[in-house]
């Protein structure tokens, strides 16, 4: 349920109304927009008398929200969410972000070289997998805790914030200095993991599951937000369709759909979506053109020898060209 307040509503009146709602067992989420203040009510609103609220001095209107996601809903929070990392990097609300780096951390030289190169090309966040969810148990599983340590070395060396995937709650302690925690596609509906991340104070990058609808994805974001963590970044990484020419099918329509439905930032990962390095720059342009808030790109110093996802990884030189192209497209779109 959404309560739209009249323009003149003062803090004392808002406070009184907040207390009144809490006494009824629902939690108001207050969003102070540029021209309107909205109270989104979370909880069991079935016993709330709409007409009674509508009759209050400070209330403009009351609406029921039909979608099952509430805190992730744009109706609750009309302005875009902007997430600010510790070093001041902003994500969402018109701030375009590049997250780039190798699929997995392989060595100190590799991750530091990749970090320096992607930073020089304009990336604001370094990606790199330490814990890898692989389809086969016989494939390289990642360097684990040592991989996290090397990412932190690269962070120290370059100043780039880092994003890496968390696969199990028991590993959370190792992520204390990680800037953004990634939830991978295969864990999008690992509800225990999502609940746990709702209680942590770090931004969460939530990848879309390979066979999940946009609504299911937003419900997973809702799990994190319901625990109090509102810093969720969505990442479209392709879905499974009957098409096998590309690794997955990049659903670019998810970008405008999420922007309609939610205030959360959404970035696009054309590397996992296509599985083909030659298509990555083209689809990156497509993502920027449809309004994505950023890109996540796999960049490897030596793709043919990568331990993971070499076929979809681009070289640092190709990444230089990619960011130059996307930056000029973004400038043209603004102009
Ligand atoms: Mn990968």
Coordinates of C-alpha atoms in Angstrom, one line a residue, residues 10-196:
X10 CA 5.6 18.6 8.2
X11 CA 8.0 16.3 10.0
X12 CA 5.9 16.1 13.1
X13 CA 2.9 15.0 11.2
X14 CA 4.9 12.4 9.3
X15 CA 6.4 11.1 12.6
X16 CA 2.9 10.8 14.1
X17 CA 1.6 8.9 11.1
X18 CA 4.7 6.6 11.2
X19 CA 4.0 5.8 14.8
X20 CA 0.3 5.1 14.1
X21 CA 1.2 2.7 11.3
X22 CA 3.8 0.9 13.5
X23 CA 1.1 0.4 16.1
X24 CA -1.0 -1.3 13.5
X25 CA 2.0 -3.7 12.7
X26 CA 3.1 -2.3 9.4
X27 CA 6.4 -0.6 8.6
X28 CA 6.3 2.6 6.6
X29 CA 9.2 3.1 4.1
X30 CA 9.4 6.9 3.6
X31 CA 10.6 8.2 0.2
X32 CA 11.1 11.9 0.0
X33 CA 11.1 12.7 -3.7
X34 CA 11.7 16.0 -5.4
X35 CA 8.1 17.0 -5.4
X36 CA 6.2 14.3 -3.5
X37 CA 6.6 12.4 -0.3
X38 CA 5.5 8.8 -0.3
X39 CA 5.0 6.2 2.5
X40 CA 5.2 2.7 1.3
X41 CA 3.6 0.3 3.8
X42 CA 5.3 -3.1 4.2
X43 CA 3.6 -5.9 6.1
X44 CA 0.1 -7.1 6.5
X45 CA -2.0 -4.2 5.3
X46 CA -5.2 -6.1 5.1
X47 CA -6.5 -4.6 8.4
X48 CA -5.7 -1.0 7.4
X49 CA -8.7 1.1 6.7
X50 CA -8.0 2.9 3.4
X51 CA -10.8 5.4 3.8
X52 CA -9.7 6.4 7.3
X53 CA -6.2 7.2 6.1
X54 CA -7.5 9.1 3.1
X55 CA -9.5 11.3 5.5
X56 CA -6.3 12.4 7.3
X57 CA -5.2 16.1 6.9
X58 CA -1.7 15.3 5.5
X59 CA -2.8 12.5 3.0
X60 CA -3.3 13.2 -0.6
X61 CA -4.2 9.7 -1.8
X62 CA -3.9 5.9 -0.9
X63 CA -3.2 3.2 -3.4
X64 CA -3.0 -0.6 -3.1
X65 CA 0.1 -2.1 -4.8
X66 CA -0.7 -5.2 -6.8
X67 CA 2.9 -6.4 -7.4
X68 CA 4.3 -8.8 -4.8
X69 CA 7.6 -6.8 -4.6
X70 CA 7.2 -3.7 -2.5
X71 CA 10.5 -2.2 -1.4
X72 CA 12.0 -2.8 -4.9
X73 CA 8.9 -1.2 -6.5
X74 CA 9.2 2.1 -8.2
X75 CA 5.8 3.0 -6.8
X76 CA 7.4 2.9 -3.3
X77 CA 10.4 5.0 -4.4
X78 CA 9.9 7.1 -7.5
X79 CA 13.5 8.3 -7.7
X80 CA 16.3 6.1 -8.9
X81 CA 18.3 4.5 -6.2
X82 CA 21.9 5.7 -6.3
X83 CA 24.5 3.4 -4.6
X84 CA 27.7 5.0 -3.4
X85 CA 30.8 2.9 -2.8
X86 CA 33.4 3.7 -0.1
X87 CA 35.6 5.5 -2.6
X88 CA 32.7 7.7 -3.8
X89 CA 31.9 5.8 -7.0
X90 CA 28.2 6.1 -7.7
X91 CA 26.0 3.5 -9.4
X92 CA 22.5 4.2 -10.7
X93 CA 20.6 7.5 -11.4
X94 CA 22.5 8.3 -14.5
X95 CA 26.0 7.3 -13.3
X96 CA 27.3 4.7 -15.8
X97 CA 29.6 2.1 -14.2
X98 CA 32.1 -0.3 -15.8
X99 CA 32.9 -3.4 -13.8
X100 CA 35.7 -5.4 -15.5
X101 CA 38.3 -8.0 -14.9
X102 CA 38.9 -11.7 -15.5
X103 CA 36.4 -14.5 -14.9
X104 CA 38.6 -15.9 -12.2
X105 CA 41.6 -14.7 -10.3
X106 CA 44.5 -16.9 -11.4
X107 CA 47.7 -15.3 -10.0
X108 CA 48.9 -12.0 -8.5
X109 CA 50.5 -10.8 -11.7
X110 CA 47.4 -11.6 -13.7
X111 CA 44.9 -9.8 -11.4
X112 CA 47.1 -6.8 -10.9
X113 CA 47.8 -6.4 -14.6
X114 CA 44.1 -6.7 -15.5
X115 CA 43.2 -4.2 -12.7
X116 CA 45.7 -1.7 -14.0
X117 CA 44.5 -2.1 -17.6
X118 CA 40.8 -1.9 -16.9
X119 CA 41.3 1.1 -14.7
X120 CA 43.2 2.9 -17.4
X121 CA 40.3 2.2 -19.8
X122 CA 37.9 3.8 -17.4
X123 CA 36.6 0.9 -15.2
X124 CA 35.5 2.0 -11.8
X125 CA 35.2 -1.5 -10.3
X126 CA 37.4 -4.6 -10.6
X127 CA 35.7 -8.0 -11.0
X128 CA 37.3 -11.4 -10.4
X129 CA 36.0 -14.7 -9.3
X130 CA 37.5 -16.4 -6.2
X131 CA 34.8 -18.9 -5.6
X132 CA 33.5 -20.3 -8.9
X133 CA 30.2 -22.1 -9.4
X134 CA 31.1 -24.4 -12.3
X135 CA 28.8 -26.7 -14.2
X136 CA 31.2 -29.6 -13.8
X137 CA 32.8 -30.6 -10.4
X138 CA 36.0 -31.4 -12.4
X139 CA 36.4 -27.8 -13.7
X140 CA 38.6 -25.2 -12.0
X141 CA 36.7 -24.2 -8.8
X142 CA 38.6 -20.9 -8.2
X143 CA 41.4 -20.0 -5.8
X144 CA 39.0 -19.5 -2.9
X145 CA 40.3 -17.4 0.0
X146 CA 43.6 -16.9 -1.7
X147 CA 41.8 -15.4 -4.6
X148 CA 40.1 -12.9 -2.3
X149 CA 43.5 -11.9 -0.9
X150 CA 44.8 -11.3 -4.4
X151 CA 41.8 -9.2 -5.3
X152 CA 42.5 -7.1 -2.1
X153 CA 46.2 -6.8 -3.3
X154 CA 44.9 -5.5 -6.7
X155 CA 42.6 -3.1 -4.8
X156 CA 45.5 -1.8 -2.8
X157 CA 47.6 -1.4 -5.9
X158 CA 45.0 0.4 -8.0
X159 CA 42.4 1.8 -5.6
X160 CA 39.7 0.0 -7.5
X161 CA 36.7 -1.3 -5.5
X162 CA 36.2 -5.0 -6.0
X163 CA 33.2 -7.2 -6.8
X164 CA 33.3 -11.0 -6.3
X165 CA 30.9 -13.8 -5.9
X166 CA 29.8 -15.3 -2.5
X167 CA 28.6 -18.8 -2.8
X168 CA 28.0 -19.8 0.8
X169 CA 27.0 -18.0 3.9
X170 CA 29.9 -19.6 5.8
X171 CA 32.4 -17.7 3.6
X172 CA 30.9 -14.3 4.6
X173 CA 33.8 -13.4 7.0
X174 CA 36.3 -13.5 4.1
X175 CA 34.3 -10.8 2.4
X176 CA 34.8 -8.1 5.0
X177 CA 36.9 -5.9 2.7
X178 CA 35.0 -6.7 -0.5
X179 CA 33.1 -3.7 -1.8
X180 CA 30.3 -5.4 -3.7
X181 CA 29.1 -9.0 -3.0
X182 CA 27.9 -10.8 -6.1
X183 CA 25.1 -13.3 -6.0
X184 CA 25.5 -15.5 -9.1
X185 CA 22.8 -16.6 -11.5
X186 CA 22.7 -20.1 -10.0
X187 CA 22.1 -18.7 -6.5
X188 CA 19.5 -16.1 -7.4
X189 CA 16.8 -18.1 -5.5
X190 CA 19.1 -19.3 -2.7
X191 CA 16.8 -17.7 -0.2
X192 CA 18.9 -18.4 2.9
X193 CA 21.8 -16.6 1.3
X194 CA 19.6 -13.7 0.2
X195 CA 18.2 -13.4 3.8
X196 CA 21.7 -13.3 5.2

